[in-house]
Short mmCIF file of C-alpha atoms in Angstrom, two decimals:
data_model
loop_
_atom_site.label_atom_id
_atom_site.label_comp_id
_atom_site.label_asym_id
_atom_site.label_seq_id
_atom_site.Cartn_x
_atom_site.Cartn_y
_atom_site.Cartn_z
CA MET A 1 -128.31 109.73 -76.75
CA SER A 2 -126.25 109.42 -79.85
CA SER A 3 -122.49 110.87 -79.44
CA ASN A 4 -123.62 112.70 -82.66
CA ALA A 5 -126.39 114.76 -80.78
CA PRO A 6 -125.36 118.34 -80.29
CA ARG A 7 -124.40 119.58 -76.82
CA HIS A 8 -126.63 122.33 -75.16
CA THR A 9 -125.49 124.85 -72.75
CA ALA A 10 -126.84 125.69 -69.38
CA LEU A 11 -128.90 128.81 -70.83
CA ASP A 12 -130.43 126.37 -74.03
CA ALA A 13 -133.97 127.23 -72.80
CA LEU A 14 -133.55 130.61 -72.22
CA HIS A 15 -132.44 131.54 -75.78
CA ARG A 16 -135.37 129.47 -77.19
CA SER A 17 -137.72 131.57 -75.31
CA LEU A 18 -135.96 134.61 -76.78
CA GLY A 19 -136.74 133.24 -80.36
CA ALA A 20 -132.98 132.40 -81.09
CA THR A 21 -132.14 130.81 -84.47
CA MET A 22 -129.88 128.20 -83.19
CA THR A 23 -127.29 126.46 -85.15
CA ASP A 24 -124.52 123.43 -84.41
CA PHE A 25 -121.15 124.99 -84.01
CA ALA A 26 -118.27 122.49 -82.94
CA GLY A 27 -120.78 120.38 -81.97
CA TRP A 28 -123.24 122.57 -79.84
CA ASP A 29 -126.33 123.67 -80.17
CA MET A 30 -125.85 127.57 -79.93
CA PRO A 31 -127.37 130.89 -80.78
CA LEU A 32 -126.54 132.57 -83.84
CA ARG A 33 -128.81 135.55 -83.92
CA TYR A 34 -131.77 136.57 -81.64
CA GLY A 35 -133.14 139.26 -84.50
CA SER A 36 -131.07 141.34 -86.89
CA GLU A 37 -127.51 140.24 -86.89
CA ARG A 38 -126.79 143.99 -87.84
CA ASP A 39 -128.71 145.52 -84.87
CA GLU A 40 -127.06 142.97 -82.73
CA HIS A 41 -123.51 144.10 -84.06
CA LEU A 42 -124.33 147.70 -83.60
CA ALA A 43 -125.47 147.37 -80.16
CA VAL A 44 -122.28 146.06 -79.27
CA ARG A 45 -120.15 148.34 -81.09
CA THR A 46 -122.47 151.12 -79.34
CA LYS A 47 -123.83 150.26 -76.05
CA ALA A 48 -123.60 146.58 -75.13
CA GLY A 49 -124.02 143.06 -76.00
CA LEU A 50 -125.02 139.94 -74.06
CA PHE A 51 -123.11 136.57 -75.53
CA ASP A 52 -123.28 132.80 -74.21
CA LEU A 53 -120.00 131.41 -74.73
CA SER A 54 -120.25 128.28 -72.87
CA HIS A 55 -119.01 126.24 -75.77
CA MET A 56 -115.55 127.46 -75.08
CA GLY A 57 -113.09 124.79 -73.73
CA GLU A 58 -111.70 125.18 -69.87
CA ILE A 59 -108.80 123.54 -68.77
CA THR A 60 -107.42 123.87 -65.25
CA VAL A 61 -104.01 123.01 -64.67
CA THR A 62 -102.17 123.21 -61.25
CA GLY A 63 -99.33 121.75 -59.17
CA PRO A 64 -96.25 122.77 -58.38
CA GLN A 65 -94.47 122.65 -61.87
CA ALA A 66 -97.45 124.07 -63.54
CA ALA A 67 -96.03 127.09 -64.90
CA ALA A 68 -92.99 124.58 -66.21
CA LEU A 69 -95.52 122.28 -67.57
CA LEU A 70 -97.25 125.58 -69.76
CA ASN A 71 -93.95 126.67 -70.70
CA HIS A 72 -92.87 123.38 -72.17
CA ALA A 73 -96.15 123.00 -73.86
CA LEU A 74 -97.24 126.53 -75.13
CA VAL A 75 -95.38 128.88 -77.16
CA GLY A 76 -95.63 131.87 -74.67
CA ASN A 77 -93.55 132.41 -71.57
CA ILE A 78 -96.36 131.39 -68.79
CA ALA A 79 -94.07 131.81 -65.94
CA THR A 80 -93.88 135.36 -66.44
CA VAL A 81 -97.62 136.05 -65.90
CA GLY A 82 -98.46 137.61 -62.91
CA VAL A 83 -101.29 136.17 -60.26
CA GLY A 84 -104.94 137.79 -61.75
CA ARG A 85 -103.46 138.38 -65.08
CA ALA A 86 -103.90 136.55 -68.67
CA ARG A 87 -102.25 135.97 -71.70
CA TYR A 88 -102.79 135.20 -75.12
CA THR A 89 -100.72 132.50 -76.50
CA MET A 90 -100.80 129.42 -78.75
CA ILE A 91 -100.20 125.52 -78.77
CA CYS A 92 -98.33 124.41 -81.75
CA GLN A 93 -97.61 120.91 -82.76
CA GLU A 94 -93.89 119.82 -82.88
CA ASP A 95 -93.46 120.85 -86.90
CA GLY A 96 -94.46 124.60 -85.73
CA GLY A 97 -98.17 124.40 -87.02
CA ILE A 98 -100.92 125.91 -84.73
CA LEU A 99 -103.00 123.58 -82.94
CA ASP A 100 -105.23 126.32 -81.46
CA ASP A 101 -104.87 130.09 -79.97
CA LEU A 102 -105.69 130.19 -76.21
CA ILE A 103 -105.96 132.21 -73.31
CA VAL A 104 -104.25 131.35 -70.30
CA TYR A 105 -105.32 132.88 -66.93
CA ARG A 106 -103.18 132.61 -63.71
CA LEU A 107 -105.72 132.40 -60.87
CA ALA A 108 -103.17 131.57 -58.33
CA GLU A 109 -99.49 130.63 -57.54
CA HIS A 110 -99.63 127.08 -58.75
CA GLU A 111 -103.22 127.41 -60.53
CA TYR A 112 -103.80 128.47 -64.35
CA MET A 113 -107.04 128.05 -66.58
CA VAL A 114 -106.38 127.50 -70.14
CA VAL A 115 -109.21 128.53 -72.57
CA ALA A 116 -109.38 126.76 -76.07
CA ASN A 117 -111.83 127.28 -78.95
CA ALA A 118 -114.74 124.92 -78.74
CA SER A 119 -113.66 123.40 -81.73
CA ASN A 120 -110.54 122.42 -80.56
CA ALA A 121 -110.64 121.89 -76.79
CA GLN A 122 -110.32 118.30 -77.02
CA VAL A 123 -107.33 118.40 -79.00
CA VAL A 124 -105.74 120.82 -76.82
CA LEU A 125 -106.84 118.56 -73.73
CA ASP A 126 -105.25 115.80 -75.00
CA ALA A 127 -102.03 117.43 -76.11
CA LEU A 128 -101.78 119.07 -72.47
CA THR A 129 -102.13 116.01 -70.88
CA GLU A 130 -99.57 113.87 -72.96
CA ARG A 131 -97.02 116.92 -72.57
CA ALA A 132 -97.86 116.95 -68.83
CA ALA A 133 -95.80 113.78 -68.52
CA GLY A 134 -92.90 114.15 -66.04
CA PHE A 135 -94.14 117.60 -64.57
CA ASP A 136 -95.38 117.62 -61.02
CA ALA A 137 -98.70 119.18 -62.36
CA VAL A 138 -102.01 117.81 -62.97
CA VAL A 139 -104.30 118.69 -66.16
CA ARG A 140 -107.99 118.73 -65.63
CA ASP A 141 -110.74 118.92 -67.96
CA ASP A 142 -113.37 121.67 -66.55
CA ARG A 143 -115.44 121.99 -69.65
CA ASP A 144 -118.81 121.11 -67.73
CA ALA A 145 -117.45 123.04 -64.22
CA TYR A 146 -118.29 126.38 -66.33
CA ALA A 147 -120.86 128.38 -68.20
CA LEU A 148 -119.12 131.47 -70.05
CA ILE A 149 -121.17 134.71 -70.20
CA ALA A 150 -119.79 137.43 -71.96
CA VAL A 151 -120.82 140.97 -71.70
CA GLN A 152 -118.96 143.72 -74.44
CA GLY A 153 -119.49 147.01 -75.58
CA PRO A 154 -118.60 150.68 -74.36
CA GLU A 155 -121.64 150.35 -72.01
CA SER A 156 -120.41 146.97 -70.20
CA PRO A 157 -118.33 148.69 -67.40
CA GLY A 158 -121.59 150.22 -66.14
CA ILE A 159 -123.61 147.45 -66.74
CA LEU A 160 -121.53 145.10 -64.79
CA LYS A 161 -120.80 147.38 -62.14
CA ALA A 162 -124.65 147.31 -61.15
CA VAL A 163 -124.71 143.68 -60.44
CA THR A 164 -121.01 142.82 -58.80
CA ASP A 165 -118.84 144.02 -55.95
CA ALA A 166 -115.88 143.57 -57.90
CA ASP A 167 -113.47 146.62 -58.07
CA LEU A 168 -113.82 146.83 -62.32
CA ASP A 169 -112.06 149.90 -61.92
CA GLY A 170 -108.97 148.49 -61.16
CA LEU A 171 -109.33 145.45 -63.57
CA LYS A 172 -107.28 145.87 -66.43
CA TYR A 173 -107.41 144.64 -70.06
CA TYR A 174 -106.13 140.94 -69.82
CA ALA A 175 -106.73 140.53 -66.23
CA GLY A 176 -109.21 138.42 -64.19
CA LEU A 177 -110.09 138.68 -60.50
CA PRO A 178 -112.54 136.49 -58.56
CA GLY A 179 -115.99 138.12 -57.50
CA THR A 180 -119.32 137.57 -56.95
CA VAL A 181 -121.89 138.82 -59.89
CA ALA A 182 -125.65 138.44 -59.20
CA GLY A 183 -124.75 137.32 -55.65
CA VAL A 184 -122.99 134.39 -57.22
CA PRO A 185 -119.22 133.33 -57.64
CA ALA A 186 -117.47 134.27 -60.52
CA LEU A 187 -114.19 134.73 -62.31
CA ILE A 188 -114.50 138.20 -64.12
CA ALA A 189 -112.25 138.58 -66.82
CA ARG A 190 -111.61 142.06 -68.65
CA THR A 191 -111.24 140.26 -72.26
CA GLY A 192 -113.08 139.66 -75.27
CA TYR A 193 -113.37 138.82 -79.04
CA THR A 194 -115.29 142.23 -80.07
CA GLY A 195 -113.03 144.99 -80.49
CA GLU A 196 -114.98 146.65 -77.63
CA ASP A 197 -113.91 146.93 -74.08
CA GLY A 198 -115.80 144.06 -72.16
CA PHE A 199 -115.89 141.16 -69.43
CA GLU A 200 -116.08 137.49 -69.70
CA LEU A 201 -118.19 136.01 -66.73
CA PHE A 202 -116.97 132.29 -65.80
CA VAL A 203 -119.51 131.03 -63.71
CA ALA A 204 -121.13 127.89 -62.53
CA PRO A 205 -123.54 126.23 -65.18
CA ALA A 206 -126.70 125.99 -62.36
CA ASP A 207 -125.88 129.91 -61.90
CA ALA A 208 -126.13 130.88 -65.52
CA GLU A 209 -129.44 131.99 -66.23
CA LYS A 210 -129.40 133.90 -63.01
CA VAL A 211 -126.48 135.73 -64.03
CA TRP A 212 -127.75 136.42 -67.61
CA GLN A 213 -130.98 137.50 -66.40
CA ALA A 214 -129.40 140.09 -63.81
CA LEU A 215 -127.03 141.61 -66.73
CA THR A 216 -130.41 141.74 -68.93
CA ASP A 217 -132.21 143.58 -66.05
CA ALA A 218 -129.30 146.02 -65.65
CA GLY A 219 -128.40 146.45 -69.25
CA THR A 220 -131.75 146.68 -70.78
CA PRO A 221 -131.83 150.49 -69.79
CA ALA A 222 -128.79 150.88 -71.30
CA GLY A 223 -129.47 149.36 -74.97
CA LEU A 224 -127.86 146.00 -74.23
CA VAL A 225 -129.35 143.09 -76.23
CA PRO A 226 -128.95 139.57 -76.42
CA CYS A 227 -125.94 138.65 -79.27
CA GLY A 228 -125.54 135.57 -81.50
CA LEU A 229 -121.94 134.01 -82.61
CA SER A 230 -123.06 135.52 -86.03
CA CYS A 231 -122.14 139.16 -84.91
CA ARG A 232 -119.67 137.68 -82.79
CA ASP A 233 -117.65 136.84 -86.29
CA THR A 234 -118.40 140.24 -87.98
CA LEU A 235 -117.38 142.37 -84.91
CA ARG A 236 -113.70 140.16 -84.30
CA LEU A 237 -113.34 140.34 -88.19
CA GLU A 238 -113.98 144.46 -87.73
CA ALA A 239 -111.13 144.10 -85.12
CA GLY A 240 -108.76 141.89 -87.08
CA MET A 241 -108.45 138.97 -84.89
CA PRO A 242 -107.88 135.92 -86.25
CA LEU A 243 -110.49 132.89 -86.05
CA TYR A 244 -109.34 129.25 -85.74
CA GLY A 245 -109.95 127.30 -88.83
CA HIS A 246 -109.71 130.67 -91.02
CA GLU A 247 -106.60 132.80 -89.98
CA LEU A 248 -104.84 129.91 -88.02
CA THR A 249 -104.55 126.12 -88.74
CA THR A 250 -102.11 123.70 -88.33
CA SER A 251 -100.43 124.34 -91.74
CA LEU A 252 -99.34 127.93 -90.64
CA THR A 253 -97.05 128.76 -88.08
CA PRO A 254 -97.44 131.86 -85.94
CA PHE A 255 -94.92 133.35 -88.29
CA ASP A 256 -96.95 132.42 -91.06
CA ALA A 257 -99.81 133.95 -89.69
CA GLY A 258 -98.09 137.25 -88.38
CA LEU A 259 -98.05 136.45 -85.03
CA GLY A 260 -94.70 135.41 -84.07
CA ARG A 261 -94.75 137.93 -81.33
CA VAL A 262 -96.50 135.04 -79.21
CA VAL A 263 -93.39 133.02 -79.82
CA LYS A 264 -91.13 133.49 -76.46
CA PHE A 265 -87.79 131.79 -77.95
CA GLU A 266 -85.86 133.57 -74.67
CA LYS A 267 -88.02 131.67 -72.03
CA ASP A 268 -86.71 128.98 -69.76
CA GLY A 269 -86.18 125.30 -71.33
CA ASP A 270 -87.34 123.23 -74.40
CA PHE A 271 -90.83 123.79 -75.45
CA VAL A 272 -92.91 121.87 -78.23
CA GLY A 273 -92.32 122.88 -81.80
CA ARG A 274 -89.10 125.12 -80.79
CA ALA A 275 -86.80 124.18 -83.51
CA ALA A 276 -89.54 124.16 -85.98
CA LEU A 277 -90.37 127.57 -84.92
CA GLU A 278 -87.02 128.83 -85.18
CA GLN A 279 -86.31 127.98 -88.62
CA ALA A 280 -89.90 129.32 -89.44
CA ALA A 281 -88.71 132.72 -88.18
CA ALA A 282 -85.61 132.51 -89.68
CA ARG A 283 -87.73 131.91 -93.09
CA ALA A 284 -90.04 134.50 -92.45
CA GLU A 285 -87.10 137.08 -92.16
CA GLN A 286 -85.25 135.97 -95.17
CA ASN A 287 -88.17 135.25 -97.33
CA PRO A 288 -91.58 136.94 -95.94
CA PRO A 289 -94.37 134.60 -96.14
CA ARG A 290 -97.80 135.89 -97.59
CA ILE A 291 -98.75 138.23 -95.11
CA LEU A 292 -102.58 138.46 -93.35
CA VAL A 293 -103.98 141.90 -94.70
CA GLY A 294 -107.35 143.47 -94.56
CA LEU A 295 -109.49 144.27 -97.85
CA VAL A 296 -112.18 146.34 -98.45
CA ALA A 297 -114.63 146.07 -101.50
CA GLU A 298 -115.30 148.73 -103.82
CA GLY A 299 -118.67 147.16 -104.81
CA ARG A 300 -121.06 145.24 -102.86
CA ARG A 301 -120.62 141.80 -103.63
CA VAL A 302 -119.43 139.63 -100.16
CA PRO A 303 -116.07 137.56 -100.35
CA ARG A 304 -116.02 134.28 -98.68
CA ALA A 305 -113.43 132.28 -97.19
CA GLY A 306 -111.31 130.38 -99.84
CA TYR A 307 -111.65 132.73 -102.60
CA ALA A 308 -109.04 133.62 -104.56
CA VAL A 309 -107.35 137.10 -104.35
CA VAL A 310 -105.94 138.21 -107.96
CA ALA A 311 -103.62 140.85 -109.69
CA ASP A 312 -102.81 141.46 -113.39
CA GLY A 313 -104.59 137.79 -113.66
CA GLN A 314 -102.40 136.35 -111.11
CA VAL A 315 -103.51 134.51 -108.24
CA ILE A 316 -101.62 136.89 -105.24
CA GLY A 317 -103.33 135.20 -102.25
CA GLU A 318 -106.52 133.87 -100.51
CA ILE A 319 -109.46 135.18 -98.60
CA THR A 320 -109.61 133.71 -94.88
CA SER A 321 -112.59 135.41 -93.54
CA GLY A 322 -115.40 137.91 -95.19
CA ALA A 323 -118.66 139.45 -94.55
CA PRO A 324 -120.63 142.79 -94.79
CA SER A 325 -119.20 145.35 -92.42
CA PRO A 326 -122.06 147.02 -90.57
CA THR A 327 -119.46 149.83 -89.10
CA LEU A 328 -118.10 150.48 -92.62
CA GLY A 329 -121.28 149.75 -94.49
CA LYS A 330 -119.39 147.71 -97.24
CA PRO A 331 -118.17 143.95 -97.73
CA ILE A 332 -114.42 143.26 -95.86
CA ALA A 333 -112.26 140.52 -95.42
CA MET A 334 -109.01 139.30 -94.24
CA ALA A 335 -106.54 137.49 -96.78
CA TYR A 336 -103.14 136.30 -96.93
CA VAL A 337 -102.08 137.80 -99.91
CA ASP A 338 -97.77 137.56 -101.56
CA ALA A 339 -95.59 140.60 -99.74
CA ALA A 340 -95.43 142.33 -103.11
CA HIS A 341 -99.42 143.07 -102.56
CA ALA A 342 -99.60 143.54 -99.00
CA ALA A 343 -98.63 147.37 -98.61
CA PRO A 344 -101.62 149.57 -97.47
CA GLY A 345 -103.53 151.38 -100.16
CA THR A 346 -102.54 148.84 -102.97
CA GLY A 347 -104.68 149.08 -105.81
CA GLY A 348 -105.58 146.95 -108.65
CA VAL A 349 -106.08 144.14 -106.28
CA GLY A 350 -109.54 141.86 -107.09
CA VAL A 351 -111.40 138.86 -105.68
CA ASP A 352 -112.28 136.05 -107.72
CA ILE A 353 -116.09 136.17 -107.14
CA ARG A 354 -117.56 132.93 -108.90
CA GLY A 355 -115.24 134.30 -112.04
CA SER A 356 -115.78 138.05 -111.90
CA HIS A 357 -112.49 140.17 -110.26
CA GLU A 358 -114.20 142.56 -107.98
CA PRO A 359 -112.14 145.32 -107.34
CA TYR A 360 -111.06 145.43 -103.42
CA GLU A 361 -108.42 147.71 -101.54
CA VAL A 362 -106.12 146.82 -99.59
CA VAL A 363 -105.97 148.33 -96.13
CA ALA A 364 -104.10 147.91 -92.49
CA LEU A 365 -105.94 145.61 -89.73
CA PRO A 366 -107.68 146.16 -87.73
CA PHE A 367 -110.59 147.61 -90.07
CA TYR A 368 -111.95 149.19 -86.69
CA LYS A 369 -110.29 150.39 -83.64
CA ARG A 370 -112.66 151.64 -80.58
CA GLN A 371 -111.52 155.31 -79.14
CA LYS A 372 -109.86 154.53 -75.80
#
């Protein structure tokens, strides 16, 4: 088998039996959609959707100095995360550029699980392994130890309750607890990438089909449908959530991306990128970088990543993500634009779509916020 052959998740045969359109994503063969991506998107917004996210990269960090290692390797203050809680953070280069955005779960006193994006899992693993030198901690590649299934949407708590013994009512947002789902062990996390309430279930690959089937059986009467990566992208875009390679890259620091809040200078000790990030923070204070904003189309043409944002004939920014929004019923985009054009309600802004300047309105992110 050549190293270029795509990897398959434990649910691969099941996706094909459901008629999924498959696509290569970060070296994995993943379901893009099962039917209509618009229907899948709207099911998550109004009822529930089921996702296979087994391409994500799980890395376990254990040992007496696990917290100290993560505080050194990442920009967040991981030592203050309580057992059973999770935190959104980033790993940066020495020059402050973003290598990846991550979720870190504290599973026990000296045990953490770092979840990286599929496209960056090896980069993150290599960086953590290198940065572990001198710490009494072990970095373990657990990508093959887990399948990851997400159930997202307003009906997801009721659906999951039907197949788990876990106390979901007591499970806060950005928390995780061990339990059983469909009779098999799982780490149940209340996290997601859709803008809706929902859960991510880390299970053994051998148990993935059983869990998927149990959720399907419990959820179908409530309107749950299987969902592919295509609607995951439009859901996260509406929710204003960044995607690595689009809103986040090695050429941007967290301060350039408007996410400086994830950098915790007050934590003990040095961390990789600290000096560069202190300079980036000072620069952003003096001279605001381009700001990430939302753009809503006045017409029907869809902007794509890389298209120029213009005003008065001048380029003032660049689209990072764009798609038709099923919830708003019109094309939307995220873009980095000059601070002078970043205020919500700013008019006179266009997107250069193949030479034609299509009118757009600047809006605050996110485009969509669920009713609590």
